[in-house]
C-alpha cells in the first residue's frame, strides 16, 4: 500500500488543510500520515474572526525523530501551509532525512491568493519558500504564489503564452514539474496547467467555471493531485482527476451554499473518487 506524508495545519472547523487532505487522500486508497504544523479553531478565511492558533513547531522534530527510530518510509511527502521560516527550515531537513531515490516530493507553496500575500508572511518567507520549492519534484502554486516566487506583479488576465513562460521559469527554481492552479485564459473555464521540464511538455486540465469564491478548493485539488501521482497516474490523468473532483465538490455545495459557505462539500463525492482510483491501488 502506498504511503503519503502530508505536512500542514489542522483547522478544526472549516474542512481545509489536513482535515481535507486526510479524508480525500485516504479515499483514494493511499495510507495518509499527517504531521500538523499548527492547530487552529477554524480556518483563517473570510467569515471567521477570533480564531485560536497554537504553533506546533517545537513538536515536529520529536515526532520525526521517533519516525526515524521506527524506520518509517514514505512514497510521497506533500507539504501545505507552513507558518514560519523556522518551519520551512525544519521541513527541508525532514525531506533530506526521509527522501530516497523513489520518494515523490510535492510542495504547495501556500503564501497568498487573489493577488495578496497572507498576513504574517514577508519577502524573507518568499525566499525561504523558493528554497523549499527547489527541493521538490512538483510544485503547485496558484497565480498569486507563482508571481511571488518569480518576483513579478500579480495579474488575473494572463495569456496562455504568459502562463507557459511562468511555468518554465518556476521549474528553473529547481523543481521538475510546476503546476499553476486556477490557470485559465477564459472566464468560462477554470483549471490548471503543468510544465514537465524533463520532457518539455505542457499539460492542461479544465472544467466549466462556477462563479464565486469557494474555500478549500486549492487544498482539495493539491490533495487529489498528490494522491494520484502517488498511485502512479501520469500527469494528464492526475491533473484531470484533480480538476474534475474539485469541480464536482463545488457542484455538490451549490444546493446548500448559504449554510455551507465556509468550505466545499466533498463528502458526497468521495465514493466516485475511490472508484476512479481503484485500478491503481496495490492489492
Tab-separated table of N, CA and C in Angstrom, residues 127-200:
chain	number	residue	atom	x	y	z
A	127	UNK	N	11.546	33.993	0.025
A	127	UNK	CA	12.881	33.468	-0.274
A	127	UNK	C	13.047	32.054	0.271
A	128	UNK	N	12.561	31.842	1.505
A	128	UNK	CA	12.642	30.507	2.096
A	128	UNK	C	11.804	29.509	1.299
A	129	UNK	N	10.631	29.940	0.848
A	129	UNK	CA	9.766	29.049	0.079
A	129	UNK	C	10.397	28.682	-1.260
A	130	UNK	N	11.151	29.599	-1.849
A	130	UNK	CA	11.881	29.271	-3.078
A	130	UNK	C	12.839	28.108	-2.833
A	131	UNK	N	13.506	28.122	-1.687
A	131	UNK	CA	14.439	27.041	-1.360
A	131	UNK	C	13.706	25.721	-1.192
A	132	UNK	N	12.527	25.761	-0.561
A	132	UNK	CA	11.738	24.542	-0.408
A	132	UNK	C	11.271	24.033	-1.773
A	133	UNK	N	10.871	24.946	-2.647
A	133	UNK	CA	10.453	24.551	-3.996
A	133	UNK	C	11.599	23.896	-4.763
A	134	UNK	N	12.822	24.344	-4.503
A	134	UNK	CA	13.986	23.744	-5.158
A	134	UNK	C	14.181	22.293	-4.738
A	135	UNK	N	13.689	21.936	-3.553
A	135	UNK	CA	13.792	20.562	-3.061
A	135	UNK	C	12.711	19.655	-3.637
A	136	UNK	N	11.698	20.240	-4.280
A	136	UNK	CA	10.511	19.498	-4.692
A	136	UNK	C	10.670	18.860	-6.061
A	137	UNK	N	9.899	17.803	-6.278
A	137	UNK	CA	9.721	17.261	-7.620
A	137	UNK	C	8.600	18.001	-8.340
A	138	UNK	N	7.564	18.366	-7.578
A	138	UNK	CA	6.387	19.035	-8.134
A	138	UNK	C	6.005	20.183	-7.221
A	139	UNK	N	5.716	21.357	-7.791
A	139	UNK	CA	5.183	22.471	-7.008
A	139	UNK	C	3.831	22.870	-7.584
A	140	UNK	N	2.962	23.409	-6.699
A	140	UNK	CA	1.570	23.684	-7.061
A	140	UNK	C	1.154	25.097	-6.658
A	141	UNK	N	1.789	26.129	-7.155
A	141	UNK	CA	1.369	27.481	-6.778
A	141	UNK	C	0.107	27.909	-7.525
A	142	UNK	N	-0.678	28.799	-6.886
A	142	UNK	CA	-1.705	29.498	-7.647
A	142	UNK	C	-1.049	30.698	-8.332
A	143	UNK	N	-1.836	31.500	-9.024
A	143	UNK	CA	-1.255	32.608	-9.790
A	143	UNK	C	-0.565	33.623	-8.888
A	144	UNK	N	-1.129	33.869	-7.704
A	144	UNK	CA	-0.520	34.805	-6.754
A	144	UNK	C	0.826	34.285	-6.278
A	145	UNK	N	0.863	33.021	-5.884
A	145	UNK	CA	2.094	32.427	-5.366
A	145	UNK	C	3.152	32.299	-6.456
A	146	UNK	N	2.724	32.011	-7.680
A	146	UNK	CA	3.678	31.955	-8.791
A	146	UNK	C	4.337	33.311	-9.003
A	147	UNK	N	3.538	34.380	-8.938
A	147	UNK	CA	4.093	35.727	-9.098
A	147	UNK	C	5.072	36.051	-7.976
A	148	UNK	N	4.734	35.667	-6.743
A	148	UNK	CA	5.627	35.915	-5.612
A	148	UNK	C	6.947	35.171	-5.793
A	149	UNK	N	6.875	33.918	-6.200
A	149	UNK	CA	8.089	33.124	-6.374
A	149	UNK	C	8.976	33.674	-7.483
A	150	UNK	N	8.364	34.288	-8.484
A	150	UNK	CA	9.120	34.816	-9.619
A	150	UNK	C	9.466	36.288	-9.469
A	151	UNK	N	8.987	36.926	-8.393
A	151	UNK	CA	9.297	38.331	-8.160
A	151	UNK	C	8.649	39.269	-9.154
A	152	UNK	N	7.444	38.926	-9.601
A	152	UNK	CA	6.751	39.789	-10.548
A	152	UNK	C	5.373	40.161	-10.017
A	153	UNK	N	4.762	41.153	-10.614
A	153	UNK	CA	3.451	41.609	-10.187
A	153	UNK	C	2.374	40.600	-10.581
A	154	UNK	N	1.374	40.477	-9.720
A	154	UNK	CA	0.250	39.580	-9.979
A	154	UNK	C	-0.681	40.179	-11.020
A	155	UNK	N	-1.155	39.320	-11.930
A	155	UNK	CA	-2.193	39.705	-12.882
A	155	UNK	C	-3.207	38.580	-12.991
A	156	UNK	N	-4.466	38.953	-13.177
A	156	UNK	CA	-5.509	37.935	-13.314
A	156	UNK	C	-5.971	37.772	-14.759
A	157	UNK	N	-5.191	38.315	-15.697
A	157	UNK	CA	-5.566	38.236	-17.113
A	157	UNK	C	-4.427	37.658	-17.951
A	158	UNK	N	-3.763	36.652	-17.420
A	158	UNK	CA	-2.618	36.062	-18.107
A	158	UNK	C	-3.048	35.326	-19.370
A	159	UNK	N	-2.234	35.422	-20.405
A	159	UNK	CA	-2.455	34.639	-21.618
A	159	UNK	C	-1.831	33.257	-21.450
A	160	UNK	N	-2.177	32.346	-22.347
A	160	UNK	CA	-1.602	31.000	-22.291
A	160	UNK	C	-0.085	31.050	-22.438
A	161	UNK	N	0.410	31.893	-23.322
A	161	UNK	CA	1.860	32.015	-23.503
A	161	UNK	C	2.535	32.531	-22.233
A	162	UNK	N	1.892	33.473	-21.549
A	162	UNK	CA	2.461	34.015	-20.312
A	162	UNK	C	2.476	32.964	-19.210
A	163	UNK	N	1.422	32.172	-19.114
A	163	UNK	CA	1.386	31.097	-18.116
A	163	UNK	C	2.485	30.077	-18.399
A	164	UNK	N	2.649	29.716	-19.652
A	164	UNK	CA	3.696	28.760	-20.009
A	164	UNK	C	5.084	29.300	-19.672
A	165	UNK	N	5.302	30.575	-19.946
A	165	UNK	CA	6.593	31.186	-19.623
A	165	UNK	C	6.844	31.165	-18.120
A	166	UNK	N	5.820	31.476	-17.328
A	166	UNK	CA	5.966	31.454	-15.876
A	166	UNK	C	6.270	30.048	-15.382
A	167	UNK	N	5.598	29.051	-15.931
A	167	UNK	CA	5.835	27.675	-15.506
A	167	UNK	C	7.263	27.236	-15.808
A	168	UNK	N	7.777	27.603	-16.959
A	168	UNK	CA	9.153	27.255	-17.296
A	168	UNK	C	10.134	27.924	-16.343
A	169	UNK	N	9.867	29.170	-15.994
A	169	UNK	CA	10.740	29.877	-15.052
A	169	UNK	C	10.626	29.288	-13.649
A	170	UNK	N	9.457	28.796	-13.282
A	170	UNK	CA	9.293	28.171	-11.967
A	170	UNK	C	10.113	26.891	-11.866
A	171	UNK	N	10.169	26.098	-12.927
A	171	UNK	CA	10.991	24.884	-12.854
A	171	UNK	C	12.475	25.230	-12.761
A	172	UNK	N	12.842	26.428	-13.209
A	172	UNK	CA	14.240	26.860	-13.082
A	172	UNK	C	14.640	27.059	-11.627
A	173	UNK	N	13.663	27.124	-10.711
A	173	UNK	CA	13.979	27.181	-9.283
A	173	UNK	C	14.621	25.884	-8.815
A	174	UNK	N	14.368	24.777	-9.545
A	174	UNK	CA	14.966	23.503	-9.188
A	174	UNK	C	14.011	22.331	-9.184
A	175	UNK	N	12.715	22.588	-9.270
A	175	UNK	CA	11.737	21.505	-9.274
A	175	UNK	C	11.617	20.909	-10.672
A	176	UNK	N	11.111	19.689	-10.747
A	176	UNK	CA	10.990	19.041	-12.043
A	176	UNK	C	9.726	19.407	-12.790
A	177	UNK	N	8.657	19.672	-12.039
A	177	UNK	CA	7.360	19.993	-12.635
A	177	UNK	C	6.726	21.134	-11.869
A	178	UNK	N	6.175	22.101	-12.589
A	178	UNK	CA	5.439	23.206	-11.974
A	178	UNK	C	4.012	23.183	-12.499
A	179	UNK	N	3.063	23.317	-11.587
A	179	UNK	CA	1.642	23.324	-11.934
A	179	UNK	C	1.034	24.602	-11.388
A	180	UNK	N	0.421	25.397	-12.238
A	180	UNK	CA	-0.270	26.592	-11.773
A	180	UNK	C	-1.760	26.286	-11.686
A	181	UNK	N	-2.309	26.361	-10.483
A	181	UNK	CA	-3.734	26.138	-10.296
A	181	UNK	C	-4.497	27.426	-10.583
A	182	UNK	N	-5.751	27.264	-10.963
A	182	UNK	CA	-6.536	28.427	-11.335
A	182	UNK	C	-6.061	29.062	-12.619
A	183	UNK	N	-5.334	28.291	-13.436
A	183	UNK	CA	-4.765	28.825	-14.679
A	183	UNK	C	-5.781	28.677	-15.799
A	184	UNK	N	-6.421	29.759	-16.137
A	184	UNK	CA	-7.406	29.746	-17.207
A	184	UNK	C	-7.307	31.040	-17.985
A	185	UNK	N	-7.454	30.933	-19.284
A	185	UNK	CA	-7.362	32.125	-20.128
A	185	UNK	C	-8.727	32.606	-20.605
A	186	UNK	N	-9.796	31.956	-20.151
A	186	UNK	CA	-11.136	32.464	-20.445
A	186	UNK	C	-12.022	32.275	-19.226
A	187	UNK	N	-12.988	33.147	-19.051
A	187	UNK	CA	-13.810	33.175	-17.849
A	187	UNK	C	-14.799	32.020	-17.775
A	188	UNK	N	-14.983	31.307	-18.869
A	188	UNK	CA	-15.946	30.211	-18.883
A	188	UNK	C	-15.381	28.924	-18.293
A	189	UNK	N	-14.057	28.866	-18.111
A	189	UNK	CA	-13.428	27.646	-17.620
A	189	UNK	C	-12.431	27.960	-16.505
A	190	UNK	N	-12.156	26.939	-15.710
A	190	UNK	CA	-11.142	27.041	-14.667
A	190	UNK	C	-10.395	25.716	-14.625
A	191	UNK	N	-9.159	25.745	-14.199
A	191	UNK	CA	-8.400	24.508	-14.170
A	191	UNK	C	-6.956	24.736	-13.815
A	192	UNK	N	-6.073	23.991	-14.458
A	192	UNK	CA	-4.650	24.063	-14.123
A	192	UNK	C	-3.822	23.744	-15.356
A	193	UNK	N	-2.598	24.240	-15.339
A	193	UNK	CA	-1.635	23.923	-16.394
A	193	UNK	C	-0.334	23.482	-15.747
A	194	UNK	N	0.271	22.443	-16.296
A	194	UNK	CA	1.531	21.910	-15.783
A	194	UNK	C	2.603	21.983	-16.855
A	195	UNK	N	3.846	22.137	-16.394
A	195	UNK	CA	5.005	22.046	-17.280
A	195	UNK	C	5.955	21.020	-16.700
A	196	UNK	N	6.271	19.993	-17.487
A	196	UNK	CA	7.190	18.932	-17.082
A	196	UNK	C	8.533	19.215	-17.743
A	197	UNK	N	9.500	19.656	-16.951
A	197	UNK	CA	10.768	20.122	-17.517
A	197	UNK	C	11.523	19.012	-18.239
A	198	UNK	N	11.432	17.785	-17.741
A	198	UNK	CA	12.205	16.679	-18.326
A	198	UNK	C	11.824	16.435	-19.784
A	199	UNK	N	10.543	16.572	-20.089
A	199	UNK	CA	10.059	16.297	-21.444
A	199	UNK	C	9.748	17.565	-22.232
A	200	UNK	N	9.697	18.707	-21.539
A	200	UNK	CA	9.303	19.941	-22.195
A	200	UNK	C	7.828	19.997	-22.532
